[in-house]
Amino acid sequence: VIQQRPGELFPHHFWLLTSWTEEQIGAADLLALYRRRGIAESLMGEWMSTLSPALSSTRRPKSHYREKAPKTTTGSGDPFAANEVILLLSGLAYQLLHTARTLVEEATQSGWSLKRVHERVLKVAARVVVHARRATFVIASMSAELWDLAWRWLGRLSPAT
């Protein structure tokens, strides 16, 4: 692939090695396919680095956790099923975090990474004030503005039928 960039003397170039023939897929379609794959791998890497689901690589259930034996064992004892649940919950958390990122980007008109949303919006210190029949969360002003936007945005959503 050769790309001529404005203002540069030498063109930018790179190679795509594939087993597909020219008849199976054209050059432009192949380049588009690899670019989509690169975006998908980038999102997957962002998901893994932000949420880091702890999947087990063994067929045995855990006998120790942080150098201590568990007090009770719960679950089916099937590590594959446990990994499946962890992966599904992590995927759901990613979708919620990505939705929050989209909302924050829309409100602030700037790009946000998943890690930044996680640290600045979701992982904030809060104080709970309980009075009579009401509990109030007191959080930092930067996060409070973003949470206020989020609640207003969620209020506009209509329930699925």
PDB file of C-alpha atoms in Angstrom:
ATOM      1  CA  VAL A   1       0.000   0.000   0.000  1.00  0.00           C
ATOM      2  CA  ILE A   2       1.439   3.353  -1.025  1.00  0.00           C
ATOM      3  CA  GLN A   3      -0.006   6.599   0.306  1.00  0.00           C
ATOM      4  CA  GLN A   4       1.095  10.010  -0.890  1.00  0.00           C
ATOM      5  CA  ARG A   5       0.721  12.531   1.932  1.00  0.00           C
ATOM      6  CA  PRO A   6       0.552  16.242   1.193  1.00  0.00           C
ATOM      7  CA  GLY A   7       3.692  18.128   2.145  1.00  0.00           C
ATOM      8  CA  GLU A   8       5.886  14.993   2.298  1.00  0.00           C
ATOM      9  CA  LEU A   9       8.564  14.193  -0.246  1.00  0.00           C
ATOM     10  CA  PHE A  10       8.472  10.421   0.113  1.00  0.00           C
ATOM     11  CA  PRO A  11       5.248   8.410   0.072  1.00  0.00           C
ATOM     12  CA  HIS A  12       4.183   6.380   3.100  1.00  0.00           C
ATOM     13  CA  HIS A  13       4.113   2.657   2.347  1.00  0.00           C
ATOM     14  CA  PHE A  14       3.450  -0.665   4.047  1.00  0.00           C
ATOM     15  CA  TRP A  15       2.782  -4.274   3.073  1.00  0.00           C
ATOM     16  CA  LEU A  16      -0.307  -6.423   3.490  1.00  0.00           C
ATOM     17  CA  LEU A  17       0.475 -10.117   3.192  1.00  0.00           C
ATOM     18  CA  THR A  18      -2.518 -12.348   2.605  1.00  0.00           C
ATOM     19  CA  SER A  19      -3.427 -15.684   1.074  1.00  0.00           C
ATOM     20  CA  TRP A  20      -6.353 -14.187  -0.847  1.00  0.00           C
ATOM     21  CA  THR A  21      -5.985 -13.753  -4.568  1.00  0.00           C
ATOM     22  CA  GLU A  22      -6.887 -10.625  -6.533  1.00  0.00           C
ATOM     23  CA  GLU A  23     -10.000 -12.429  -7.840  1.00  0.00           C
ATOM     24  CA  GLN A  24     -11.244 -13.222  -4.310  1.00  0.00           C
ATOM     25  CA  ILE A  25     -10.925  -9.696  -2.913  1.00  0.00           C
ATOM     26  CA  GLY A  26      -9.828  -6.430  -4.491  1.00  0.00           C
ATOM     27  CA  ALA A  27      -7.009  -4.293  -3.140  1.00  0.00           C
ATOM     28  CA  ALA A  28      -9.288  -1.516  -1.829  1.00  0.00           C
ATOM     29  CA  ASP A  29     -11.616  -4.028  -0.140  1.00  0.00           C
ATOM     30  CA  LEU A  30      -8.643  -5.825   1.441  1.00  0.00           C
ATOM     31  CA  LEU A  31      -7.277  -2.549   2.828  1.00  0.00           C
ATOM     32  CA  ALA A  32     -10.728  -1.635   4.220  1.00  0.00           C
ATOM     33  CA  LEU A  33     -11.019  -5.092   5.826  1.00  0.00           C
ATOM     34  CA  TYR A  34      -7.646  -4.778   7.566  1.00  0.00           C
ATOM     35  CA  ARG A  35      -8.451  -1.256   8.764  1.00  0.00           C
ATOM     36  CA  ARG A  36     -11.742  -2.477  10.314  1.00  0.00           C
ATOM     37  CA  ARG A  37      -9.837  -5.345  11.916  1.00  0.00           C
ATOM     38  CA  GLY A  38      -7.289  -2.894  13.328  1.00  0.00           C
ATOM     39  CA  ILE A  39     -10.063  -0.777  14.838  1.00  0.00           C
ATOM     40  CA  ALA A  40     -11.662  -3.879  16.366  1.00  0.00           C
ATOM     41  CA  GLU A  41      -8.333  -5.008  17.854  1.00  0.00           C
ATOM     42  CA  SER A  42      -7.753  -1.517  19.237  1.00  0.00           C
ATOM     43  CA  LEU A  43     -11.167  -1.524  20.950  1.00  0.00           C
ATOM     44  CA  MET A  44     -10.519  -5.018  22.286  1.00  0.00           C
ATOM     45  CA  GLY A  45      -7.166  -3.902  23.701  1.00  0.00           C
ATOM     46  CA  GLU A  46      -8.798  -0.870  25.316  1.00  0.00           C
ATOM     47  CA  TRP A  47     -11.442  -3.139  26.863  1.00  0.00           C
ATOM     48  CA  MET A  48      -8.836  -5.569  28.227  1.00  0.00           C
ATOM     49  CA  SER A  49      -6.588  -2.820  29.633  1.00  0.00           C
ATOM     50  CA  THR A  50      -9.452  -0.902  31.271  1.00  0.00           C
ATOM     51  CA  LEU A  51     -11.581  -3.709  32.680  1.00  0.00           C
ATOM     52  CA  SER A  52      -9.010  -6.538  32.669  1.00  0.00           C
ATOM     53  CA  PRO A  53     -11.300  -9.529  33.182  1.00  0.00           C
ATOM     54  CA  ALA A  54      -9.428 -12.165  35.217  1.00  0.00           C
ATOM     55  CA  LEU A  55     -10.064 -15.319  33.206  1.00  0.00           C
ATOM     56  CA  SER A  56      -8.708 -18.615  34.473  1.00  0.00           C
ATOM     57  CA  SER A  57      -6.464 -20.612  32.168  1.00  0.00           C
ATOM     58  CA  THR A  58      -6.852 -23.879  34.038  1.00  0.00           C
ATOM     59  CA  ARG A  59      -9.538 -26.550  34.147  1.00  0.00           C
ATOM     60  CA  ARG A  60      -9.277 -26.751  37.952  1.00  0.00           C
ATOM     61  CA  PRO A  61     -11.276 -24.518  40.300  1.00  0.00           C
ATOM     62  CA  LYS A  62      -9.278 -22.145  42.496  1.00  0.00           C
ATOM     63  CA  SER A  63      -7.950 -23.663  45.707  1.00  0.00           C
ATOM     64  CA  HIS A  64      -6.251 -20.436  46.852  1.00  0.00           C
ATOM     65  CA  TYR A  65      -6.977 -16.765  46.367  1.00  0.00           C
ATOM     66  CA  ARG A  66      -4.222 -14.300  47.243  1.00  0.00           C
ATOM     67  CA  GLU A  67      -2.275 -17.013  49.107  1.00  0.00           C
ATOM     68  CA  LYS A  68      -5.322 -17.932  51.238  1.00  0.00           C
ATOM     69  CA  ALA A  69      -7.739 -20.810  50.928  1.00  0.00           C
ATOM     70  CA  PRO A  70     -11.314 -19.658  50.258  1.00  0.00           C
ATOM     71  CA  LYS A  71     -13.622 -19.907  53.265  1.00  0.00           C
ATOM     72  CA  THR A  72     -16.488 -21.222  51.182  1.00  0.00           C
ATOM     73  CA  THR A  73     -16.760 -22.424  47.637  1.00  0.00           C
ATOM     74  CA  THR A  74     -19.628 -21.211  45.531  1.00  0.00           C
ATOM     75  CA  GLY A  75     -20.677 -21.804  41.985  1.00  0.00           C
ATOM     76  CA  SER A  76     -20.773 -24.872  39.832  1.00  0.00           C
ATOM     77  CA  GLY A  77     -17.064 -25.657  40.107  1.00  0.00           C
ATOM     78  CA  ASP A  78     -16.814 -25.547  36.317  1.00  0.00           C
ATOM     79  CA  PRO A  79     -14.010 -23.103  35.392  1.00  0.00           C
ATOM     80  CA  PHE A  80     -15.263 -22.841  31.792  1.00  0.00           C
ATOM     81  CA  ALA A  81     -18.682 -21.668  33.033  1.00  0.00           C
ATOM     82  CA  ALA A  82     -17.006 -19.236  35.442  1.00  0.00           C
ATOM     83  CA  ASN A  83     -14.897 -17.799  32.598  1.00  0.00           C
ATOM     84  CA  GLU A  84     -18.000 -17.480  30.453  1.00  0.00           C
ATOM     85  CA  VAL A  85     -19.826 -15.511  33.152  1.00  0.00           C
ATOM     86  CA  ILE A  86     -16.807 -13.268  33.789  1.00  0.00           C
ATOM     87  CA  LEU A  87     -16.442 -12.577  30.069  1.00  0.00           C
ATOM     88  CA  LEU A  88     -20.159 -11.818  29.613  1.00  0.00           C
ATOM     89  CA  LEU A  89     -20.244  -9.488  32.634  1.00  0.00           C
ATOM     90  CA  SER A  90     -17.089  -7.777  31.409  1.00  0.00           C
ATOM     91  CA  GLY A  91     -18.683  -7.317  27.973  1.00  0.00           C
ATOM     92  CA  LEU A  92     -21.766  -5.780  29.575  1.00  0.00           C
ATOM     93  CA  ALA A  93     -19.571  -3.468  31.657  1.00  0.00           C
ATOM     94  CA  TYR A  94     -17.725  -2.450  28.474  1.00  0.00           C
ATOM     95  CA  GLN A  95     -21.004  -1.579  26.739  1.00  0.00           C
ATOM     96  CA  LEU A  96     -22.117   0.544  29.701  1.00  0.00           C
ATOM     97  CA  LEU A  97     -18.726   2.248  29.903  1.00  0.00           C
ATOM     98  CA  HIS A  98     -18.711   2.907  26.154  1.00  0.00           C
ATOM     99  CA  THR A  99     -22.211   4.431  26.404  1.00  0.00           C
ATOM    100  CA  ALA A 100     -20.984   6.671  29.232  1.00  0.00           C
ATOM    101  CA  ARG A 101     -17.984   7.653  27.120  1.00  0.00           C
ATOM    102  CA  THR A 102     -20.223   8.558  24.184  1.00  0.00           C
ATOM    103  CA  LEU A 103     -22.374  10.690  26.470  1.00  0.00           C
ATOM    104  CA  VAL A 104     -19.367  12.473  27.993  1.00  0.00           C
ATOM    105  CA  GLU A 105     -17.809  13.082  24.562  1.00  0.00           C
ATOM    106  CA  GLU A 106     -21.100  14.516  23.322  1.00  0.00           C
ATOM    107  CA  ALA A 107     -21.375  16.817  26.344  1.00  0.00           C
ATOM    108  CA  THR A 108     -17.759  18.010  26.444  1.00  0.00           C
ATOM    109  CA  GLN A 109     -17.056  18.014  22.675  1.00  0.00           C
ATOM    110  CA  SER A 110     -13.734  16.224  23.222  1.00  0.00           C
ATOM    111  CA  GLY A 111     -12.398  12.686  22.937  1.00  0.00           C
ATOM    112  CA  TRP A 112     -12.311  10.486  26.032  1.00  0.00           C
ATOM    113  CA  SER A 113     -10.714   7.072  26.509  1.00  0.00           C
ATOM    114  CA  LEU A 114     -12.442   4.313  28.460  1.00  0.00           C
ATOM    115  CA  LYS A 115      -9.801   4.577  31.179  1.00  0.00           C
ATOM    116  CA  ARG A 116     -10.394   8.327  31.534  1.00  0.00           C
ATOM    117  CA  VAL A 117     -14.182   7.849  31.844  1.00  0.00           C
ATOM    118  CA  HIS A 118     -13.624   5.035  34.335  1.00  0.00           C
ATOM    119  CA  GLU A 119     -11.286   7.127  36.513  1.00  0.00           C
ATOM    120  CA  ARG A 120     -12.947  10.555  36.272  1.00  0.00           C
ATOM    121  CA  VAL A 121     -16.648   9.717  36.125  1.00  0.00           C
ATOM    122  CA  LEU A 122     -17.244   6.297  37.654  1.00  0.00           C
ATOM    123  CA  LYS A 123     -14.386   5.905  40.111  1.00  0.00           C
ATOM    124  CA  VAL A 124     -14.857   9.082  42.121  1.00  0.00           C
ATOM    125  CA  ALA A 125     -14.888   9.623  45.845  1.00  0.00           C
ATOM    126  CA  ALA A 126     -18.330  10.284  47.262  1.00  0.00           C
ATOM    127  CA  ARG A 127     -19.811  11.070  50.613  1.00  0.00           C
ATOM    128  CA  VAL A 128     -23.271   9.771  51.455  1.00  0.00           C
ATOM    129  CA  VAL A 129     -25.436  12.079  53.530  1.00  0.00           C
ATOM    130  CA  VAL A 130     -28.522  10.385  54.999  1.00  0.00           C
ATOM    131  CA  HIS A 131     -31.351  12.567  56.257  1.00  0.00           C
ATOM    132  CA  ALA A 132     -34.860  11.356  57.082  1.00  0.00           C
ATOM    133  CA  ARG A 133     -35.970   9.422  53.991  1.00  0.00           C
ATOM    134  CA  ARG A 134     -33.368  10.720  51.562  1.00  0.00           C
ATOM    135  CA  ALA A 135     -29.781   9.747  50.804  1.00  0.00           C
ATOM    136  CA  THR A 136     -27.633  12.274  48.961  1.00  0.00           C
ATOM    137  CA  PHE A 137     -24.324  11.514  47.252  1.00  0.00           C
ATOM    138  CA  VAL A 138     -21.845  14.362  47.405  1.00  0.00           C
ATOM    139  CA  ILE A 139     -19.145  14.086  44.723  1.00  0.00           C
ATOM    140  CA  ALA A 140     -16.517  16.401  43.208  1.00  0.00           C
ATOM    141  CA  SER A 141     -17.824  19.235  41.009  1.00  0.00           C
ATOM    142  CA  MET A 142     -16.216  17.960  37.764  1.00  0.00           C
ATOM    143  CA  SER A 143     -17.794  14.545  38.159  1.00  0.00           C
ATOM    144  CA  ALA A 144     -21.050  16.060  39.448  1.00  0.00           C
ATOM    145  CA  GLU A 145     -21.486  18.028  36.197  1.00  0.00           C
ATOM    146  CA  LEU A 146     -20.956  14.883  34.129  1.00  0.00           C
ATOM    147  CA  TRP A 147     -23.305  12.846  36.336  1.00  0.00           C
ATOM    148  CA  ASP A 148     -25.953  15.567  36.030  1.00  0.00           C
ATOM    149  CA  LEU A 149     -25.697  15.339  32.240  1.00  0.00           C
ATOM    150  CA  ALA A 150     -25.904  11.551  32.432  1.00  0.00           C
ATOM    151  CA  TRP A 151     -29.073  11.604  34.567  1.00  0.00           C
ATOM    152  CA  ARG A 152     -30.739  14.100  32.217  1.00  0.00           C
ATOM    153  CA  TRP A 153     -29.761  11.965  29.220  1.00  0.00           C
ATOM    154  CA  LEU A 154     -31.076   8.803  30.875  1.00  0.00           C
ATOM    155  CA  GLY A 155     -34.337  10.623  31.667  1.00  0.00           C
ATOM    156  CA  ARG A 156     -34.882  11.265  27.942  1.00  0.00           C
ATOM    157  CA  LEU A 157     -34.716   7.559  27.105  1.00  0.00           C
ATOM    158  CA  SER A 158     -37.970   5.731  26.605  1.00  0.00           C
ATOM    159  CA  PRO A 159     -38.430   2.177  27.887  1.00  0.00           C
ATOM    160  CA  ALA A 160     -38.200  -0.635  25.353  1.00  0.00           C
ATOM    161  CA  THR A 161     -41.491  -2.241  24.465  1.00  0.00           C
TER     162      THR A 161
END
